[in-house]
């Protein structure tokens, strides 16, 4: 049922979930075609990036490690709710810092899902326990597992500005190991370098050719280029009228097709969120079960406008 619009009490943008600063009805998105269930494996990371939207670092444990049993519980709920999800995806932090990451992945694959893991392909993934685990998984599930590697730019110069000196080469070492192991890769980059998308994709294409990586630079599903998620930048609010103005369907927005599970430090149970980009915002916390998470989402955040509606980006494969 459609939410009732109430008078707007504040002038600031993104302050009222129902109406914009101009008093117009805020756009909302229903969960119409669930395709991906995301899990945040924990916010601890081996590095600290300059512009990490989730503020992951070697010391940030606001989201603690999710367990294999936690994941199994939500996979059971998926079947009970009949969401018809095709993909289970994992992000962090750095997922391979989670000691149960291989078992978590195995349980997801055993249920028949495609699995996507977002990683920097650095030291946590390169530990022998993780390498051996990945090799074991691809023996059975080779075509069902994809690792999306964070390569912020196709050049070491720009990538290292974001992730620290030497990070580019360390990531390439991991990608070369994945290449030689026959593990499917994709890449996530950024569009903040003042170059056109065409130039950026040509740069990635040259990198892939040089390294022998089987990744399509011009396929947005294999080389995903994300806009910067800067909450200080002024962006327009999305109203219900915007769908027709932009010739865009709410079904194309990420929260129409996905939800994310997180485990907060000190919480008794994991929580289900509307969006992978907003792990700390209480407004986008939908409950502890998938049933509770079937509600519509009001687009009451700058990321909703810039990243999803206007940017047309999606975290899924």
PDB file of C-alpha atoms in Angstrom:
ATOM      1  CA  UNK A   1       0.000   0.000   0.000  1.00  0.00           C
ATOM      2  CA  UNK A   2       1.285   3.452  -0.855  1.00  0.00           C
ATOM      3  CA  UNK A   3       2.623   5.535   2.027  1.00  0.00           C
ATOM      4  CA  UNK A   4       0.598   8.589   2.947  1.00  0.00           C
ATOM      5  CA  UNK A   5       2.362  11.869   2.229  1.00  0.00           C
ATOM      6  CA  UNK A   6       2.674  14.132   5.255  1.00  0.00           C
ATOM      7  CA  UNK A   7       3.647  17.820   5.446  1.00  0.00           C
ATOM      8  CA  UNK A   8       7.396  18.335   5.307  1.00  0.00           C
ATOM      9  CA  UNK A   9       8.803  19.831   8.478  1.00  0.00           C
ATOM     10  CA  UNK A  10      12.389  20.558   7.436  1.00  0.00           C
ATOM     11  CA  UNK A  11      14.094  22.432   4.622  1.00  0.00           C
ATOM     12  CA  UNK A  12      17.149  20.158   4.314  1.00  0.00           C
ATOM     13  CA  UNK A  13      17.353  17.616   1.539  1.00  0.00           C
ATOM     14  CA  UNK A  14      17.019  13.932   2.410  1.00  0.00           C
ATOM     15  CA  UNK A  15      15.625  14.671   5.869  1.00  0.00           C
ATOM     16  CA  UNK A  16      12.090  13.315   5.461  1.00  0.00           C
ATOM     17  CA  UNK A  17      11.535   9.787   4.128  1.00  0.00           C
ATOM     18  CA  UNK A  18       8.156  10.661   2.603  1.00  0.00           C
ATOM     19  CA  UNK A  19       8.625  14.057   0.973  1.00  0.00           C
ATOM     20  CA  UNK A  20      11.460  16.113  -0.476  1.00  0.00           C
ATOM     21  CA  UNK A  21      12.656  19.515   0.691  1.00  0.00           C
ATOM     22  CA  UNK A  22      10.261  21.019  -1.885  1.00  0.00           C
ATOM     23  CA  UNK A  23       7.333  19.093  -0.456  1.00  0.00           C
ATOM     24  CA  UNK A  24       7.028  16.627  -3.343  1.00  0.00           C
ATOM     25  CA  UNK A  25       6.371  12.938  -2.793  1.00  0.00           C
ATOM     26  CA  UNK A  26       9.656  11.076  -2.500  1.00  0.00           C
ATOM     27  CA  UNK A  27      10.207   8.157  -4.852  1.00  0.00           C
ATOM     28  CA  UNK A  28      10.118   4.662  -3.430  1.00  0.00           C
ATOM     29  CA  UNK A  29      11.189   1.276  -4.781  1.00  0.00           C
ATOM     30  CA  UNK A  30       9.463  -2.027  -4.129  1.00  0.00           C
ATOM     31  CA  UNK A  31      11.269  -5.352  -3.993  1.00  0.00           C
ATOM     32  CA  UNK A  32       9.870  -6.625  -7.278  1.00  0.00           C
ATOM     33  CA  UNK A  33      12.487  -9.016  -8.638  1.00  0.00           C
ATOM     34  CA  UNK A  34      14.972 -10.223  -6.003  1.00  0.00           C
ATOM     35  CA  UNK A  35      18.064 -11.483  -7.810  1.00  0.00           C
ATOM     36  CA  UNK A  36      20.933 -10.997  -5.351  1.00  0.00           C
ATOM     37  CA  UNK A  37      21.291 -11.467  -1.627  1.00  0.00           C
ATOM     38  CA  UNK A  38      24.384  -9.709  -0.318  1.00  0.00           C
ATOM     39  CA  UNK A  39      26.302 -10.481   2.854  1.00  0.00           C
ATOM     40  CA  UNK A  40      28.809  -8.137   4.430  1.00  0.00           C
ATOM     41  CA  UNK A  41      31.491 -10.469   5.743  1.00  0.00           C
ATOM     42  CA  UNK A  42      32.788  -7.851   8.216  1.00  0.00           C
ATOM     43  CA  UNK A  43      34.279  -4.363   7.928  1.00  0.00           C
ATOM     44  CA  UNK A  44      37.843  -5.332   8.837  1.00  0.00           C
ATOM     45  CA  UNK A  45      40.210  -4.877   5.902  1.00  0.00           C
ATOM     46  CA  UNK A  46      43.946  -5.276   5.406  1.00  0.00           C
ATOM     47  CA  UNK A  47      44.199  -1.741   3.990  1.00  0.00           C
ATOM     48  CA  UNK A  48      42.512   1.625   4.513  1.00  0.00           C
ATOM     49  CA  UNK A  49      41.449   3.355   1.301  1.00  0.00           C
ATOM     50  CA  UNK A  50      41.144   7.120   0.966  1.00  0.00           C
ATOM     51  CA  UNK A  51      37.468   7.054  -0.049  1.00  0.00           C
ATOM     52  CA  UNK A  52      36.022   3.804   1.286  1.00  0.00           C
ATOM     53  CA  UNK A  53      32.244   4.281   1.499  1.00  0.00           C
ATOM     54  CA  UNK A  54      32.008   1.763   4.334  1.00  0.00           C
ATOM     55  CA  UNK A  55      35.129   3.071   6.150  1.00  0.00           C
ATOM     56  CA  UNK A  56      36.740  -0.373   6.201  1.00  0.00           C
ATOM     57  CA  UNK A  57      40.170  -0.556   7.803  1.00  0.00           C
ATOM     58  CA  UNK A  58      42.407  -2.829   9.888  1.00  0.00           C
ATOM     59  CA  UNK A  59      40.615  -1.515  12.994  1.00  0.00           C
ATOM     60  CA  UNK A  60      36.962  -0.993  11.962  1.00  0.00           C
ATOM     61  CA  UNK A  61      34.893  -3.878  13.326  1.00  0.00           C
ATOM     62  CA  UNK A  62      31.526  -2.110  13.466  1.00  0.00           C
ATOM     63  CA  UNK A  63      30.303  -4.967  11.311  1.00  0.00           C
ATOM     64  CA  UNK A  64      31.766  -8.202  12.690  1.00  0.00           C
ATOM     65  CA  UNK A  65      32.484 -11.420  10.840  1.00  0.00           C
ATOM     66  CA  UNK A  66      29.373 -13.155   9.560  1.00  0.00           C
ATOM     67  CA  UNK A  67      29.473 -16.909  10.170  1.00  0.00           C
ATOM     68  CA  UNK A  68      28.714 -19.845   7.907  1.00  0.00           C
ATOM     69  CA  UNK A  69      25.758 -20.713  10.139  1.00  0.00           C
ATOM     70  CA  UNK A  70      24.441 -17.146   9.816  1.00  0.00           C
ATOM     71  CA  UNK A  71      24.596 -17.454   6.046  1.00  0.00           C
ATOM     72  CA  UNK A  72      22.898 -20.859   6.070  1.00  0.00           C
ATOM     73  CA  UNK A  73      20.023 -19.433   8.092  1.00  0.00           C
ATOM     74  CA  UNK A  74      19.351 -16.785   5.430  1.00  0.00           C
ATOM     75  CA  UNK A  75      19.713 -19.304   2.622  1.00  0.00           C
ATOM     76  CA  UNK A  76      16.992 -21.308   4.368  1.00  0.00           C
ATOM     77  CA  UNK A  77      14.866 -18.167   4.503  1.00  0.00           C
ATOM     78  CA  UNK A  78      15.435 -17.571   0.793  1.00  0.00           C
ATOM     79  CA  UNK A  79      13.961 -20.957   0.010  1.00  0.00           C
ATOM     80  CA  UNK A  80      11.069 -20.465   2.423  1.00  0.00           C
ATOM     81  CA  UNK A  81      10.215 -17.032   1.005  1.00  0.00           C
ATOM     82  CA  UNK A  82      10.688 -18.222  -2.597  1.00  0.00           C
ATOM     83  CA  UNK A  83      12.567 -15.105  -3.639  1.00  0.00           C
ATOM     84  CA  UNK A  84      14.019 -16.876  -6.681  1.00  0.00           C
ATOM     85  CA  UNK A  85      17.423 -15.294  -6.075  1.00  0.00           C
ATOM     86  CA  UNK A  86      20.115 -16.406  -8.539  1.00  0.00           C
ATOM     87  CA  UNK A  87      23.200 -14.899  -6.887  1.00  0.00           C
ATOM     88  CA  UNK A  88      24.753 -14.748  -3.422  1.00  0.00           C
ATOM     89  CA  UNK A  89      27.317 -11.948  -3.157  1.00  0.00           C
ATOM     90  CA  UNK A  90      29.889 -11.072  -0.519  1.00  0.00           C
ATOM     91  CA  UNK A  91      31.585  -7.790   0.259  1.00  0.00           C
ATOM     92  CA  UNK A  92      33.508  -6.311   3.186  1.00  0.00           C
ATOM     93  CA  UNK A  93      35.850  -5.067   4.404  1.00  0.00           C
ATOM     94  CA  UNK A  94      37.962  -7.704   2.814  1.00  0.00           C
ATOM     95  CA  UNK A  95      35.977 -10.954   2.671  1.00  0.00           C
ATOM     96  CA  UNK A  96      39.052 -13.173   2.788  1.00  0.00           C
ATOM     97  CA  UNK A  97      39.912 -11.843   6.246  1.00  0.00           C
ATOM     98  CA  UNK A  98      36.832 -13.722   7.492  1.00  0.00           C
ATOM     99  CA  UNK A  99      38.177 -17.113   8.679  1.00  0.00           C
ATOM    100  CA  UNK A 100      34.989 -18.892   7.525  1.00  0.00           C
ATOM    101  CA  UNK A 101      34.977 -17.415   4.015  1.00  0.00           C
ATOM    102  CA  UNK A 102      35.673 -20.681   2.192  1.00  0.00           C
ATOM    103  CA  UNK A 103      32.989 -22.574   4.122  1.00  0.00           C
ATOM    104  CA  UNK A 104      30.550 -19.684   3.615  1.00  0.00           C
ATOM    105  CA  UNK A 105      31.205 -19.808  -0.122  1.00  0.00           C
ATOM    106  CA  UNK A 106      30.909 -23.593  -0.216  1.00  0.00           C
ATOM    107  CA  UNK A 107      27.504 -23.576   1.461  1.00  0.00           C
ATOM    108  CA  UNK A 108      26.217 -20.972  -0.998  1.00  0.00           C
ATOM    109  CA  UNK A 109      27.491 -22.883  -3.993  1.00  0.00           C
ATOM    110  CA  UNK A 110      26.073 -26.172  -2.705  1.00  0.00           C
ATOM    111  CA  UNK A 111      22.597 -24.611  -2.794  1.00  0.00           C
ATOM    112  CA  UNK A 112      23.006 -23.974  -6.517  1.00  0.00           C
ATOM    113  CA  UNK A 113      23.583 -20.200  -6.414  1.00  0.00           C
ATOM    114  CA  UNK A 114      26.079 -18.207  -8.434  1.00  0.00           C
ATOM    115  CA  UNK A 115      28.546 -16.639  -6.006  1.00  0.00           C
ATOM    116  CA  UNK A 116      30.245 -13.252  -6.356  1.00  0.00           C
ATOM    117  CA  UNK A 117      33.041 -12.217  -3.974  1.00  0.00           C
ATOM    118  CA  UNK A 118      34.387  -8.648  -3.928  1.00  0.00           C
ATOM    119  CA  UNK A 119      38.066  -8.620  -2.962  1.00  0.00           C
ATOM    120  CA  UNK A 120      41.271  -6.617  -3.313  1.00  0.00           C
ATOM    121  CA  UNK A 121      43.100  -9.904  -4.155  1.00  0.00           C
ATOM    122  CA  UNK A 122      45.885  -8.989  -1.754  1.00  0.00           C
ATOM    123  CA  UNK A 123      47.467 -10.814   1.166  1.00  0.00           C
ATOM    124  CA  UNK A 124      44.296 -12.162   2.870  1.00  0.00           C
ATOM    125  CA  UNK A 125      43.265 -13.974  -0.321  1.00  0.00           C
ATOM    126  CA  UNK A 126      46.805 -15.165  -0.954  1.00  0.00           C
ATOM    127  CA  UNK A 127      47.134 -17.109   2.304  1.00  0.00           C
ATOM    128  CA  UNK A 128      47.577 -20.817   1.664  1.00  0.00           C
ATOM    129  CA  UNK A 129      44.355 -21.731   3.466  1.00  0.00           C
ATOM    130  CA  UNK A 130      42.362 -19.417   1.200  1.00  0.00           C
ATOM    131  CA  UNK A 131      44.211 -20.454  -1.955  1.00  0.00           C
ATOM    132  CA  UNK A 132      43.682 -24.134  -1.216  1.00  0.00           C
ATOM    133  CA  UNK A 133      40.036 -23.481  -0.406  1.00  0.00           C
ATOM    134  CA  UNK A 134      39.443 -21.633  -3.666  1.00  0.00           C
ATOM    135  CA  UNK A 135      41.159 -24.370  -5.661  1.00  0.00           C
ATOM    136  CA  UNK A 136      38.958 -26.945  -3.969  1.00  0.00           C
ATOM    137  CA  UNK A 137      35.802 -24.969  -4.759  1.00  0.00           C
ATOM    138  CA  UNK A 138      36.515 -24.503  -8.461  1.00  0.00           C
ATOM    139  CA  UNK A 139      37.069 -28.220  -8.931  1.00  0.00           C
ATOM    140  CA  UNK A 140      33.317 -28.606  -8.507  1.00  0.00           C
ATOM    141  CA  UNK A 141      31.870 -25.130  -9.075  1.00  0.00           C
ATOM    142  CA  UNK A 142      34.218 -23.469 -11.594  1.00  0.00           C
ATOM    143  CA  UNK A 143      31.564 -21.630 -13.617  1.00  0.00           C
ATOM    144  CA  UNK A 144      29.499 -20.640 -10.577  1.00  0.00           C
ATOM    145  CA  UNK A 145      32.164 -18.588  -8.759  1.00  0.00           C
ATOM    146  CA  UNK A 146      33.386 -15.095  -9.717  1.00  0.00           C
ATOM    147  CA  UNK A 147      35.818 -12.859  -7.850  1.00  0.00           C
ATOM    148  CA  UNK A 148      35.401  -9.157  -8.582  1.00  0.00           C
ATOM    149  CA  UNK A 149      38.718  -7.432  -7.986  1.00  0.00           C
ATOM    150  CA  UNK A 150      38.941  -3.810  -6.872  1.00  0.00           C
ATOM    151  CA  UNK A 151      41.176  -2.076  -9.421  1.00  0.00           C
ATOM    152  CA  UNK A 152      40.372   1.592  -8.968  1.00  0.00           C
ATOM    153  CA  UNK A 153      42.238   2.606 -12.119  1.00  0.00           C
ATOM    154  CA  UNK A 154      44.100   0.793 -14.854  1.00  0.00           C
ATOM    155  CA  UNK A 155      47.319   2.611 -13.884  1.00  0.00           C
ATOM    156  CA  UNK A 156      49.397   2.058 -10.769  1.00  0.00           C
ATOM    157  CA  UNK A 157      49.658   5.828 -10.290  1.00  0.00           C
ATOM    158  CA  UNK A 158      45.955   6.452  -9.702  1.00  0.00           C
ATOM    159  CA  UNK A 159      45.153   3.118  -8.065  1.00  0.00           C
ATOM    160  CA  UNK A 160      47.902   3.644  -5.473  1.00  0.00           C
ATOM    161  CA  UNK A 161      46.639   7.158  -4.712  1.00  0.00           C
ATOM    162  CA  UNK A 162      43.480   5.479  -3.400  1.00  0.00           C
ATOM    163  CA  UNK A 163      44.922   2.339  -1.818  1.00  0.00           C
ATOM    164  CA  UNK A 164      48.519   3.089  -0.879  1.00  0.00           C
ATOM    165  CA  UNK A 165      51.925   2.812  -2.510  1.00  0.00           C
ATOM    166  CA  UNK A 166      52.546  -0.594  -4.021  1.00  0.00           C
ATOM    167  CA  UNK A 167      48.902  -1.709  -3.784  1.00  0.00           C
ATOM    168  CA  UNK A 168      48.482  -1.988  -7.565  1.00  0.00           C
ATOM    169  CA  UNK A 169      51.298  -4.501  -7.955  1.00  0.00           C
ATOM    170  CA  UNK A 170      50.134  -6.521  -4.947  1.00  0.00           C
ATOM    171  CA  UNK A 171      46.670  -6.773  -6.487  1.00  0.00           C
ATOM    172  CA  UNK A 172      48.152  -7.834  -9.823  1.00  0.00           C
ATOM    173  CA  UNK A 173      50.063 -10.623  -8.060  1.00  0.00           C
ATOM    174  CA  UNK A 174      46.747 -11.923  -6.731  1.00  0.00           C
ATOM    175  CA  UNK A 175      45.047 -11.576 -10.099  1.00  0.00           C
ATOM    176  CA  UNK A 176      47.866 -13.481 -11.798  1.00  0.00           C
ATOM    177  CA  UNK A 177      47.376 -16.317  -9.318  1.00  0.00           C
ATOM    178  CA  UNK A 178      43.620 -16.334 -10.033  1.00  0.00           C
ATOM    179  CA  UNK A 179      44.337 -16.292 -13.778  1.00  0.00           C
ATOM    180  CA  UNK A 180      46.674 -19.263 -13.534  1.00  0.00           C
ATOM    181  CA  UNK A 181      44.236 -21.128 -11.283  1.00  0.00           C
ATOM    182  CA  UNK A 182      41.445 -20.671 -13.819  1.00  0.00           C
ATOM    183  CA  UNK A 183      39.211 -18.738 -11.426  1.00  0.00           C
ATOM    184  CA  UNK A 184      36.784 -16.358 -13.109  1.00  0.00           C
ATOM    185  CA  UNK A 185      37.478 -12.656 -12.506  1.00  0.00           C
ATOM    186  CA  UNK A 186      35.698  -9.357 -12.970  1.00  0.00           C
ATOM    187  CA  UNK A 187      36.913  -5.860 -12.034  1.00  0.00           C
ATOM    188  CA  UNK A 188      35.458  -2.885 -10.170  1.00  0.00           C
ATOM    189  CA  UNK A 189      36.930   0.508 -11.027  1.00  0.00           C
ATOM    190  CA  UNK A 190      36.089   4.153 -10.395  1.00  0.00           C
ATOM    191  CA  UNK A 191      35.129   7.053 -12.649  1.00  0.00           C
ATOM    192  CA  UNK A 192      36.756   9.847 -10.655  1.00  0.00           C
ATOM    193  CA  UNK A 193      39.892  10.403 -12.704  1.00  0.00           C
ATOM    194  CA  UNK A 194      38.694  13.025 -15.169  1.00  0.00           C
ATOM    195  CA  UNK A 195      38.763  10.704 -18.169  1.00  0.00           C
ATOM    196  CA  UNK A 196      35.919   9.557 -20.381  1.00  0.00           C
ATOM    197  CA  UNK A 197      34.372   6.145 -19.893  1.00  0.00           C
ATOM    198  CA  UNK A 198      35.691   5.137 -23.310  1.00  0.00           C
ATOM    199  CA  UNK A 199      39.242   6.119 -22.373  1.00  0.00           C
ATOM    200  CA  UNK A 200      38.938   4.326 -19.065  1.00  0.00           C
ATOM    201  CA  UNK A 201      37.753   1.114 -20.688  1.00  0.00           C
ATOM    202  CA  UNK A 202      40.538   1.281 -23.253  1.00  0.00           C
ATOM    203  CA  UNK A 203      43.016   1.568 -20.384  1.00  0.00           C
ATOM    204  CA  UNK A 204      41.582  -1.511 -18.693  1.00  0.00           C
ATOM    205  CA  UNK A 205      41.565  -3.372 -22.025  1.00  0.00           C
ATOM    206  CA  UNK A 206      45.291  -2.711 -22.443  1.00  0.00           C
ATOM    207  CA  UNK A 207      45.950  -3.891 -18.879  1.00  0.00           C
ATOM    208  CA  UNK A 208      43.986  -7.113 -19.403  1.00  0.00           C
ATOM    209  CA  UNK A 209      45.733  -7.848 -22.688  1.00  0.00           C
ATOM    210  CA  UNK A 210      49.156  -7.220 -21.184  1.00  0.00           C
ATOM    211  CA  UNK A 211      48.442  -9.509 -18.234  1.00  0.00           C
ATOM    212  CA  UNK A 212      46.456 -12.179 -20.084  1.00  0.00           C
ATOM    213  CA  UNK A 213      43.339 -11.607 -17.964  1.00  0.00           C
ATOM    214  CA  UNK A 214      40.135 -13.029 -19.456  1.00  0.00           C
ATOM    215  CA  UNK A 215      38.017  -9.992 -18.546  1.00  0.00           C
ATOM    216  CA  UNK A 216      35.975  -7.934 -21.007  1.00  0.00           C
ATOM    217  CA  UNK A 217      36.838  -4.271 -20.584  1.00  0.00           C
ATOM    218  CA  UNK A 218      33.821  -3.040 -22.557  1.00  0.00           C
ATOM    219  CA  UNK A 219      31.273  -5.247 -20.793  1.00  0.00           C
ATOM    220  CA  UNK A 220      29.771  -3.288 -17.843  1.00  0.00           C
ATOM    221  CA  UNK A 221      29.055  -6.594 -16.120  1.00  0.00           C
ATOM    222  CA  UNK A 222      32.722  -7.606 -16.174  1.00  0.00           C
ATOM    223  CA  UNK A 223      34.365  -4.200 -15.762  1.00  0.00           C
ATOM    224  CA  UNK A 224      32.096  -2.171 -13.478  1.00  0.00           C
ATOM    225  CA  UNK A 225      32.891   1.547 -13.228  1.00  0.00           C
ATOM    226  CA  UNK A 226      31.408   3.136 -10.130  1.00  0.00           C
ATOM    227  CA  UNK A 227      30.808   6.857  -9.571  1.00  0.00           C
ATOM    228  CA  UNK A 228      32.324   8.429  -6.469  1.00  0.00           C
ATOM    229  CA  UNK A 229      29.993   8.233  -3.486  1.00  0.00           C
ATOM    230  CA  UNK A 230      30.614  11.606  -1.851  1.00  0.00           C
ATOM    231  CA  UNK A 231      27.763  12.536   0.491  1.00  0.00           C
ATOM    232  CA  UNK A 232      28.874  16.193   0.532  1.00  0.00           C
ATOM    233  CA  UNK A 233      28.111  16.681  -3.173  1.00  0.00           C
ATOM    234  CA  UNK A 234      24.761  18.320  -3.884  1.00  0.00           C
ATOM    235  CA  UNK A 235      22.481  15.960  -5.802  1.00  0.00           C
ATOM    236  CA  UNK A 236      18.782  16.241  -6.670  1.00  0.00           C
ATOM    237  CA  UNK A 237      16.159  14.382  -4.682  1.00  0.00           C
ATOM    238  CA  UNK A 238      14.191  11.763  -6.590  1.00  0.00           C
ATOM    239  CA  UNK A 239      10.430  12.244  -6.631  1.00  0.00           C
ATOM    240  CA  UNK A 240       7.719   9.928  -7.919  1.00  0.00           C
ATOM    241  CA  UNK A 241       7.477  12.187 -10.985  1.00  0.00           C
ATOM    242  CA  UNK A 242      11.141  11.574 -11.821  1.00  0.00           C
ATOM    243  CA  UNK A 243      10.505   8.087 -13.167  1.00  0.00           C
ATOM    244  CA  UNK A 244       8.625   9.483 -16.163  1.00  0.00           C
ATOM    245  CA  UNK A 245      10.930  12.494 -16.523  1.00  0.00           C
ATOM    246  CA  UNK A 246      14.021  10.252 -16.590  1.00  0.00           C
ATOM    247  CA  UNK A 247      12.256   7.536 -18.586  1.00  0.00           C
ATOM    248  CA  UNK A 248      13.402   5.082 -15.943  1.00  0.00           C
ATOM    249  CA  UNK A 249      11.607   2.307 -14.095  1.00  0.00           C
ATOM    250  CA  UNK A 250      11.942   1.819 -10.327  1.00  0.00           C
ATOM    251  CA  UNK A 251      12.413  -1.872 -11.156  1.00  0.00           C
ATOM    252  CA  UNK A 252      15.845  -0.988 -12.577  1.00  0.00           C
ATOM    253  CA  UNK A 253      17.131   0.380  -9.256  1.00  0.00           C
ATOM    254  CA  UNK A 254      19.288  -1.890  -7.122  1.00  0.00           C
ATOM    255  CA  UNK A 255      16.957  -2.083  -4.120  1.00  0.00           C
ATOM    256  CA  UNK A 256      14.271  -3.576  -6.387  1.00  0.00           C
ATOM    257  CA  UNK A 257      16.434  -6.658  -6.851  1.00  0.00           C
ATOM    258  CA  UNK A 258      18.675  -7.030  -3.794  1.00  0.00           C
ATOM    259  CA  UNK A 259      19.057  -6.872  -0.031  1.00  0.00           C
ATOM    260  CA  UNK A 260      22.119  -7.110   2.231  1.00  0.00           C
ATOM    261  CA  UNK A 261      22.709  -8.942   5.510  1.00  0.00           C
ATOM    262  CA  UNK A 262      25.106  -7.462   8.074  1.00  0.00           C
ATOM    263  CA  UNK A 263      26.118  -8.425  11.599  1.00  0.00           C
ATOM    264  CA  UNK A 264      26.640  -5.447  13.875  1.00  0.00           C
ATOM    265  CA  UNK A 265      29.123  -5.579  16.729  1.00  0.00           C
ATOM    266  CA  UNK A 266      27.223  -6.538  19.897  1.00  0.00           C
ATOM    267  CA  UNK A 267      23.985  -7.373  18.095  1.00  0.00           C
ATOM    268  CA  UNK A 268      22.183 -10.586  18.990  1.00  0.00           C
ATOM    269  CA  UNK A 269      21.210 -11.296  15.367  1.00  0.00           C
ATOM    270  CA  UNK A 270      22.235 -10.110  11.907  1.00  0.00           C
ATOM    271  CA  UNK A 271      20.137  -7.411  10.241  1.00  0.00           C
ATOM    272  CA  UNK A 272      18.801  -7.045   6.715  1.00  0.00           C
ATOM    273  CA  UNK A 273      19.451  -3.729   4.974  1.00  0.00           C
ATOM    274  CA  UNK A 274      17.945  -2.147   1.901  1.00  0.00           C
ATOM    275  CA  UNK A 275      21.276  -1.334   0.308  1.00  0.00           C
ATOM    276  CA  UNK A 276      24.923  -2.404   0.237  1.00  0.00           C
ATOM    277  CA  UNK A 277      25.993   1.266   0.195  1.00  0.00           C
ATOM    278  CA  UNK A 278      24.311   2.280   3.461  1.00  0.00           C
ATOM    279  CA  UNK A 279      25.468  -0.171   6.141  1.00  0.00           C
ATOM    280  CA  UNK A 280      25.320   2.248   9.073  1.00  0.00           C
ATOM    281  CA  UNK A 281      22.139   4.217   8.354  1.00  0.00           C
ATOM    282  CA  UNK A 282      19.329   3.043  10.675  1.00  0.00           C
ATOM    283  CA  UNK A 283      16.696   4.332   8.252  1.00  0.00           C
ATOM    284  CA  UNK A 284      17.637   1.643   5.754  1.00  0.00           C
ATOM    285  CA  UNK A 285      17.589  -1.223   8.254  1.00  0.00           C
ATOM    286  CA  UNK A 286      14.552  -3.380   7.514  1.00  0.00           C
ATOM    287  CA  UNK A 287      14.582  -5.976  10.297  1.00  0.00           C
ATOM    288  CA  UNK A 288      16.297  -9.268  11.049  1.00  0.00           C
ATOM    289  CA  UNK A 289      14.453 -11.501   8.577  1.00  0.00           C
ATOM    290  CA  UNK A 290      13.907 -11.575   4.839  1.00  0.00           C
ATOM    291  CA  UNK A 291      10.171 -11.441   5.408  1.00  0.00           C
ATOM    292  CA  UNK A 292      10.559  -8.063   7.145  1.00  0.00           C
ATOM    293  CA  UNK A 293      12.815  -6.914   4.303  1.00  0.00           C
ATOM    294  CA  UNK A 294      10.105  -7.300   1.674  1.00  0.00           C
ATOM    295  CA  UNK A 295       8.919  -3.737   2.295  1.00  0.00           C
ATOM    296  CA  UNK A 296       9.418  -0.822  -0.121  1.00  0.00           C
ATOM    297  CA  UNK A 297      12.413   1.500   0.228  1.00  0.00           C
ATOM    298  CA  UNK A 298      12.140   5.295   0.184  1.00  0.00           C
ATOM    299  CA  UNK A 299      15.029   6.894  -1.751  1.00  0.00           C
ATOM    300  CA  UNK A 300      16.017   9.199   1.074  1.00  0.00           C
ATOM    301  CA  UNK A 301      19.796   9.387   0.641  1.00  0.00           C
ATOM    302  CA  UNK A 302      22.190  11.095  -1.815  1.00  0.00           C
ATOM    303  CA  UNK A 303      23.557   7.696  -2.849  1.00  0.00           C
ATOM    304  CA  UNK A 304      20.075   6.692  -4.001  1.00  0.00           C
ATOM    305  CA  UNK A 305      20.071   9.582  -6.442  1.00  0.00           C
ATOM    306  CA  UNK A 306      23.669   9.775  -7.632  1.00  0.00           C
ATOM    307  CA  UNK A 307      24.703   6.134  -7.589  1.00  0.00           C
ATOM    308  CA  UNK A 308      21.546   4.220  -8.446  1.00  0.00           C
ATOM    309  CA  UNK A 309      18.969   6.400 -10.198  1.00  0.00           C
ATOM    310  CA  UNK A 310      21.094   8.960 -12.021  1.00  0.00           C
ATOM    311  CA  UNK A 311      24.295   6.915 -12.200  1.00  0.00           C
ATOM    312  CA  UNK A 312      22.520   3.714 -13.178  1.00  0.00           C
ATOM    313  CA  UNK A 313      25.021   1.651 -11.212  1.00  0.00           C
ATOM    314  CA  UNK A 314      24.476  -1.728  -9.642  1.00  0.00           C
ATOM    315  CA  UNK A 315      26.720  -3.761  -7.360  1.00  0.00           C
ATOM    316  CA  UNK A 316      25.481  -7.074  -8.697  1.00  0.00           C
ATOM    317  CA  UNK A 317      27.066  -9.034 -11.499  1.00  0.00           C
TER     318      UNK A 317
END
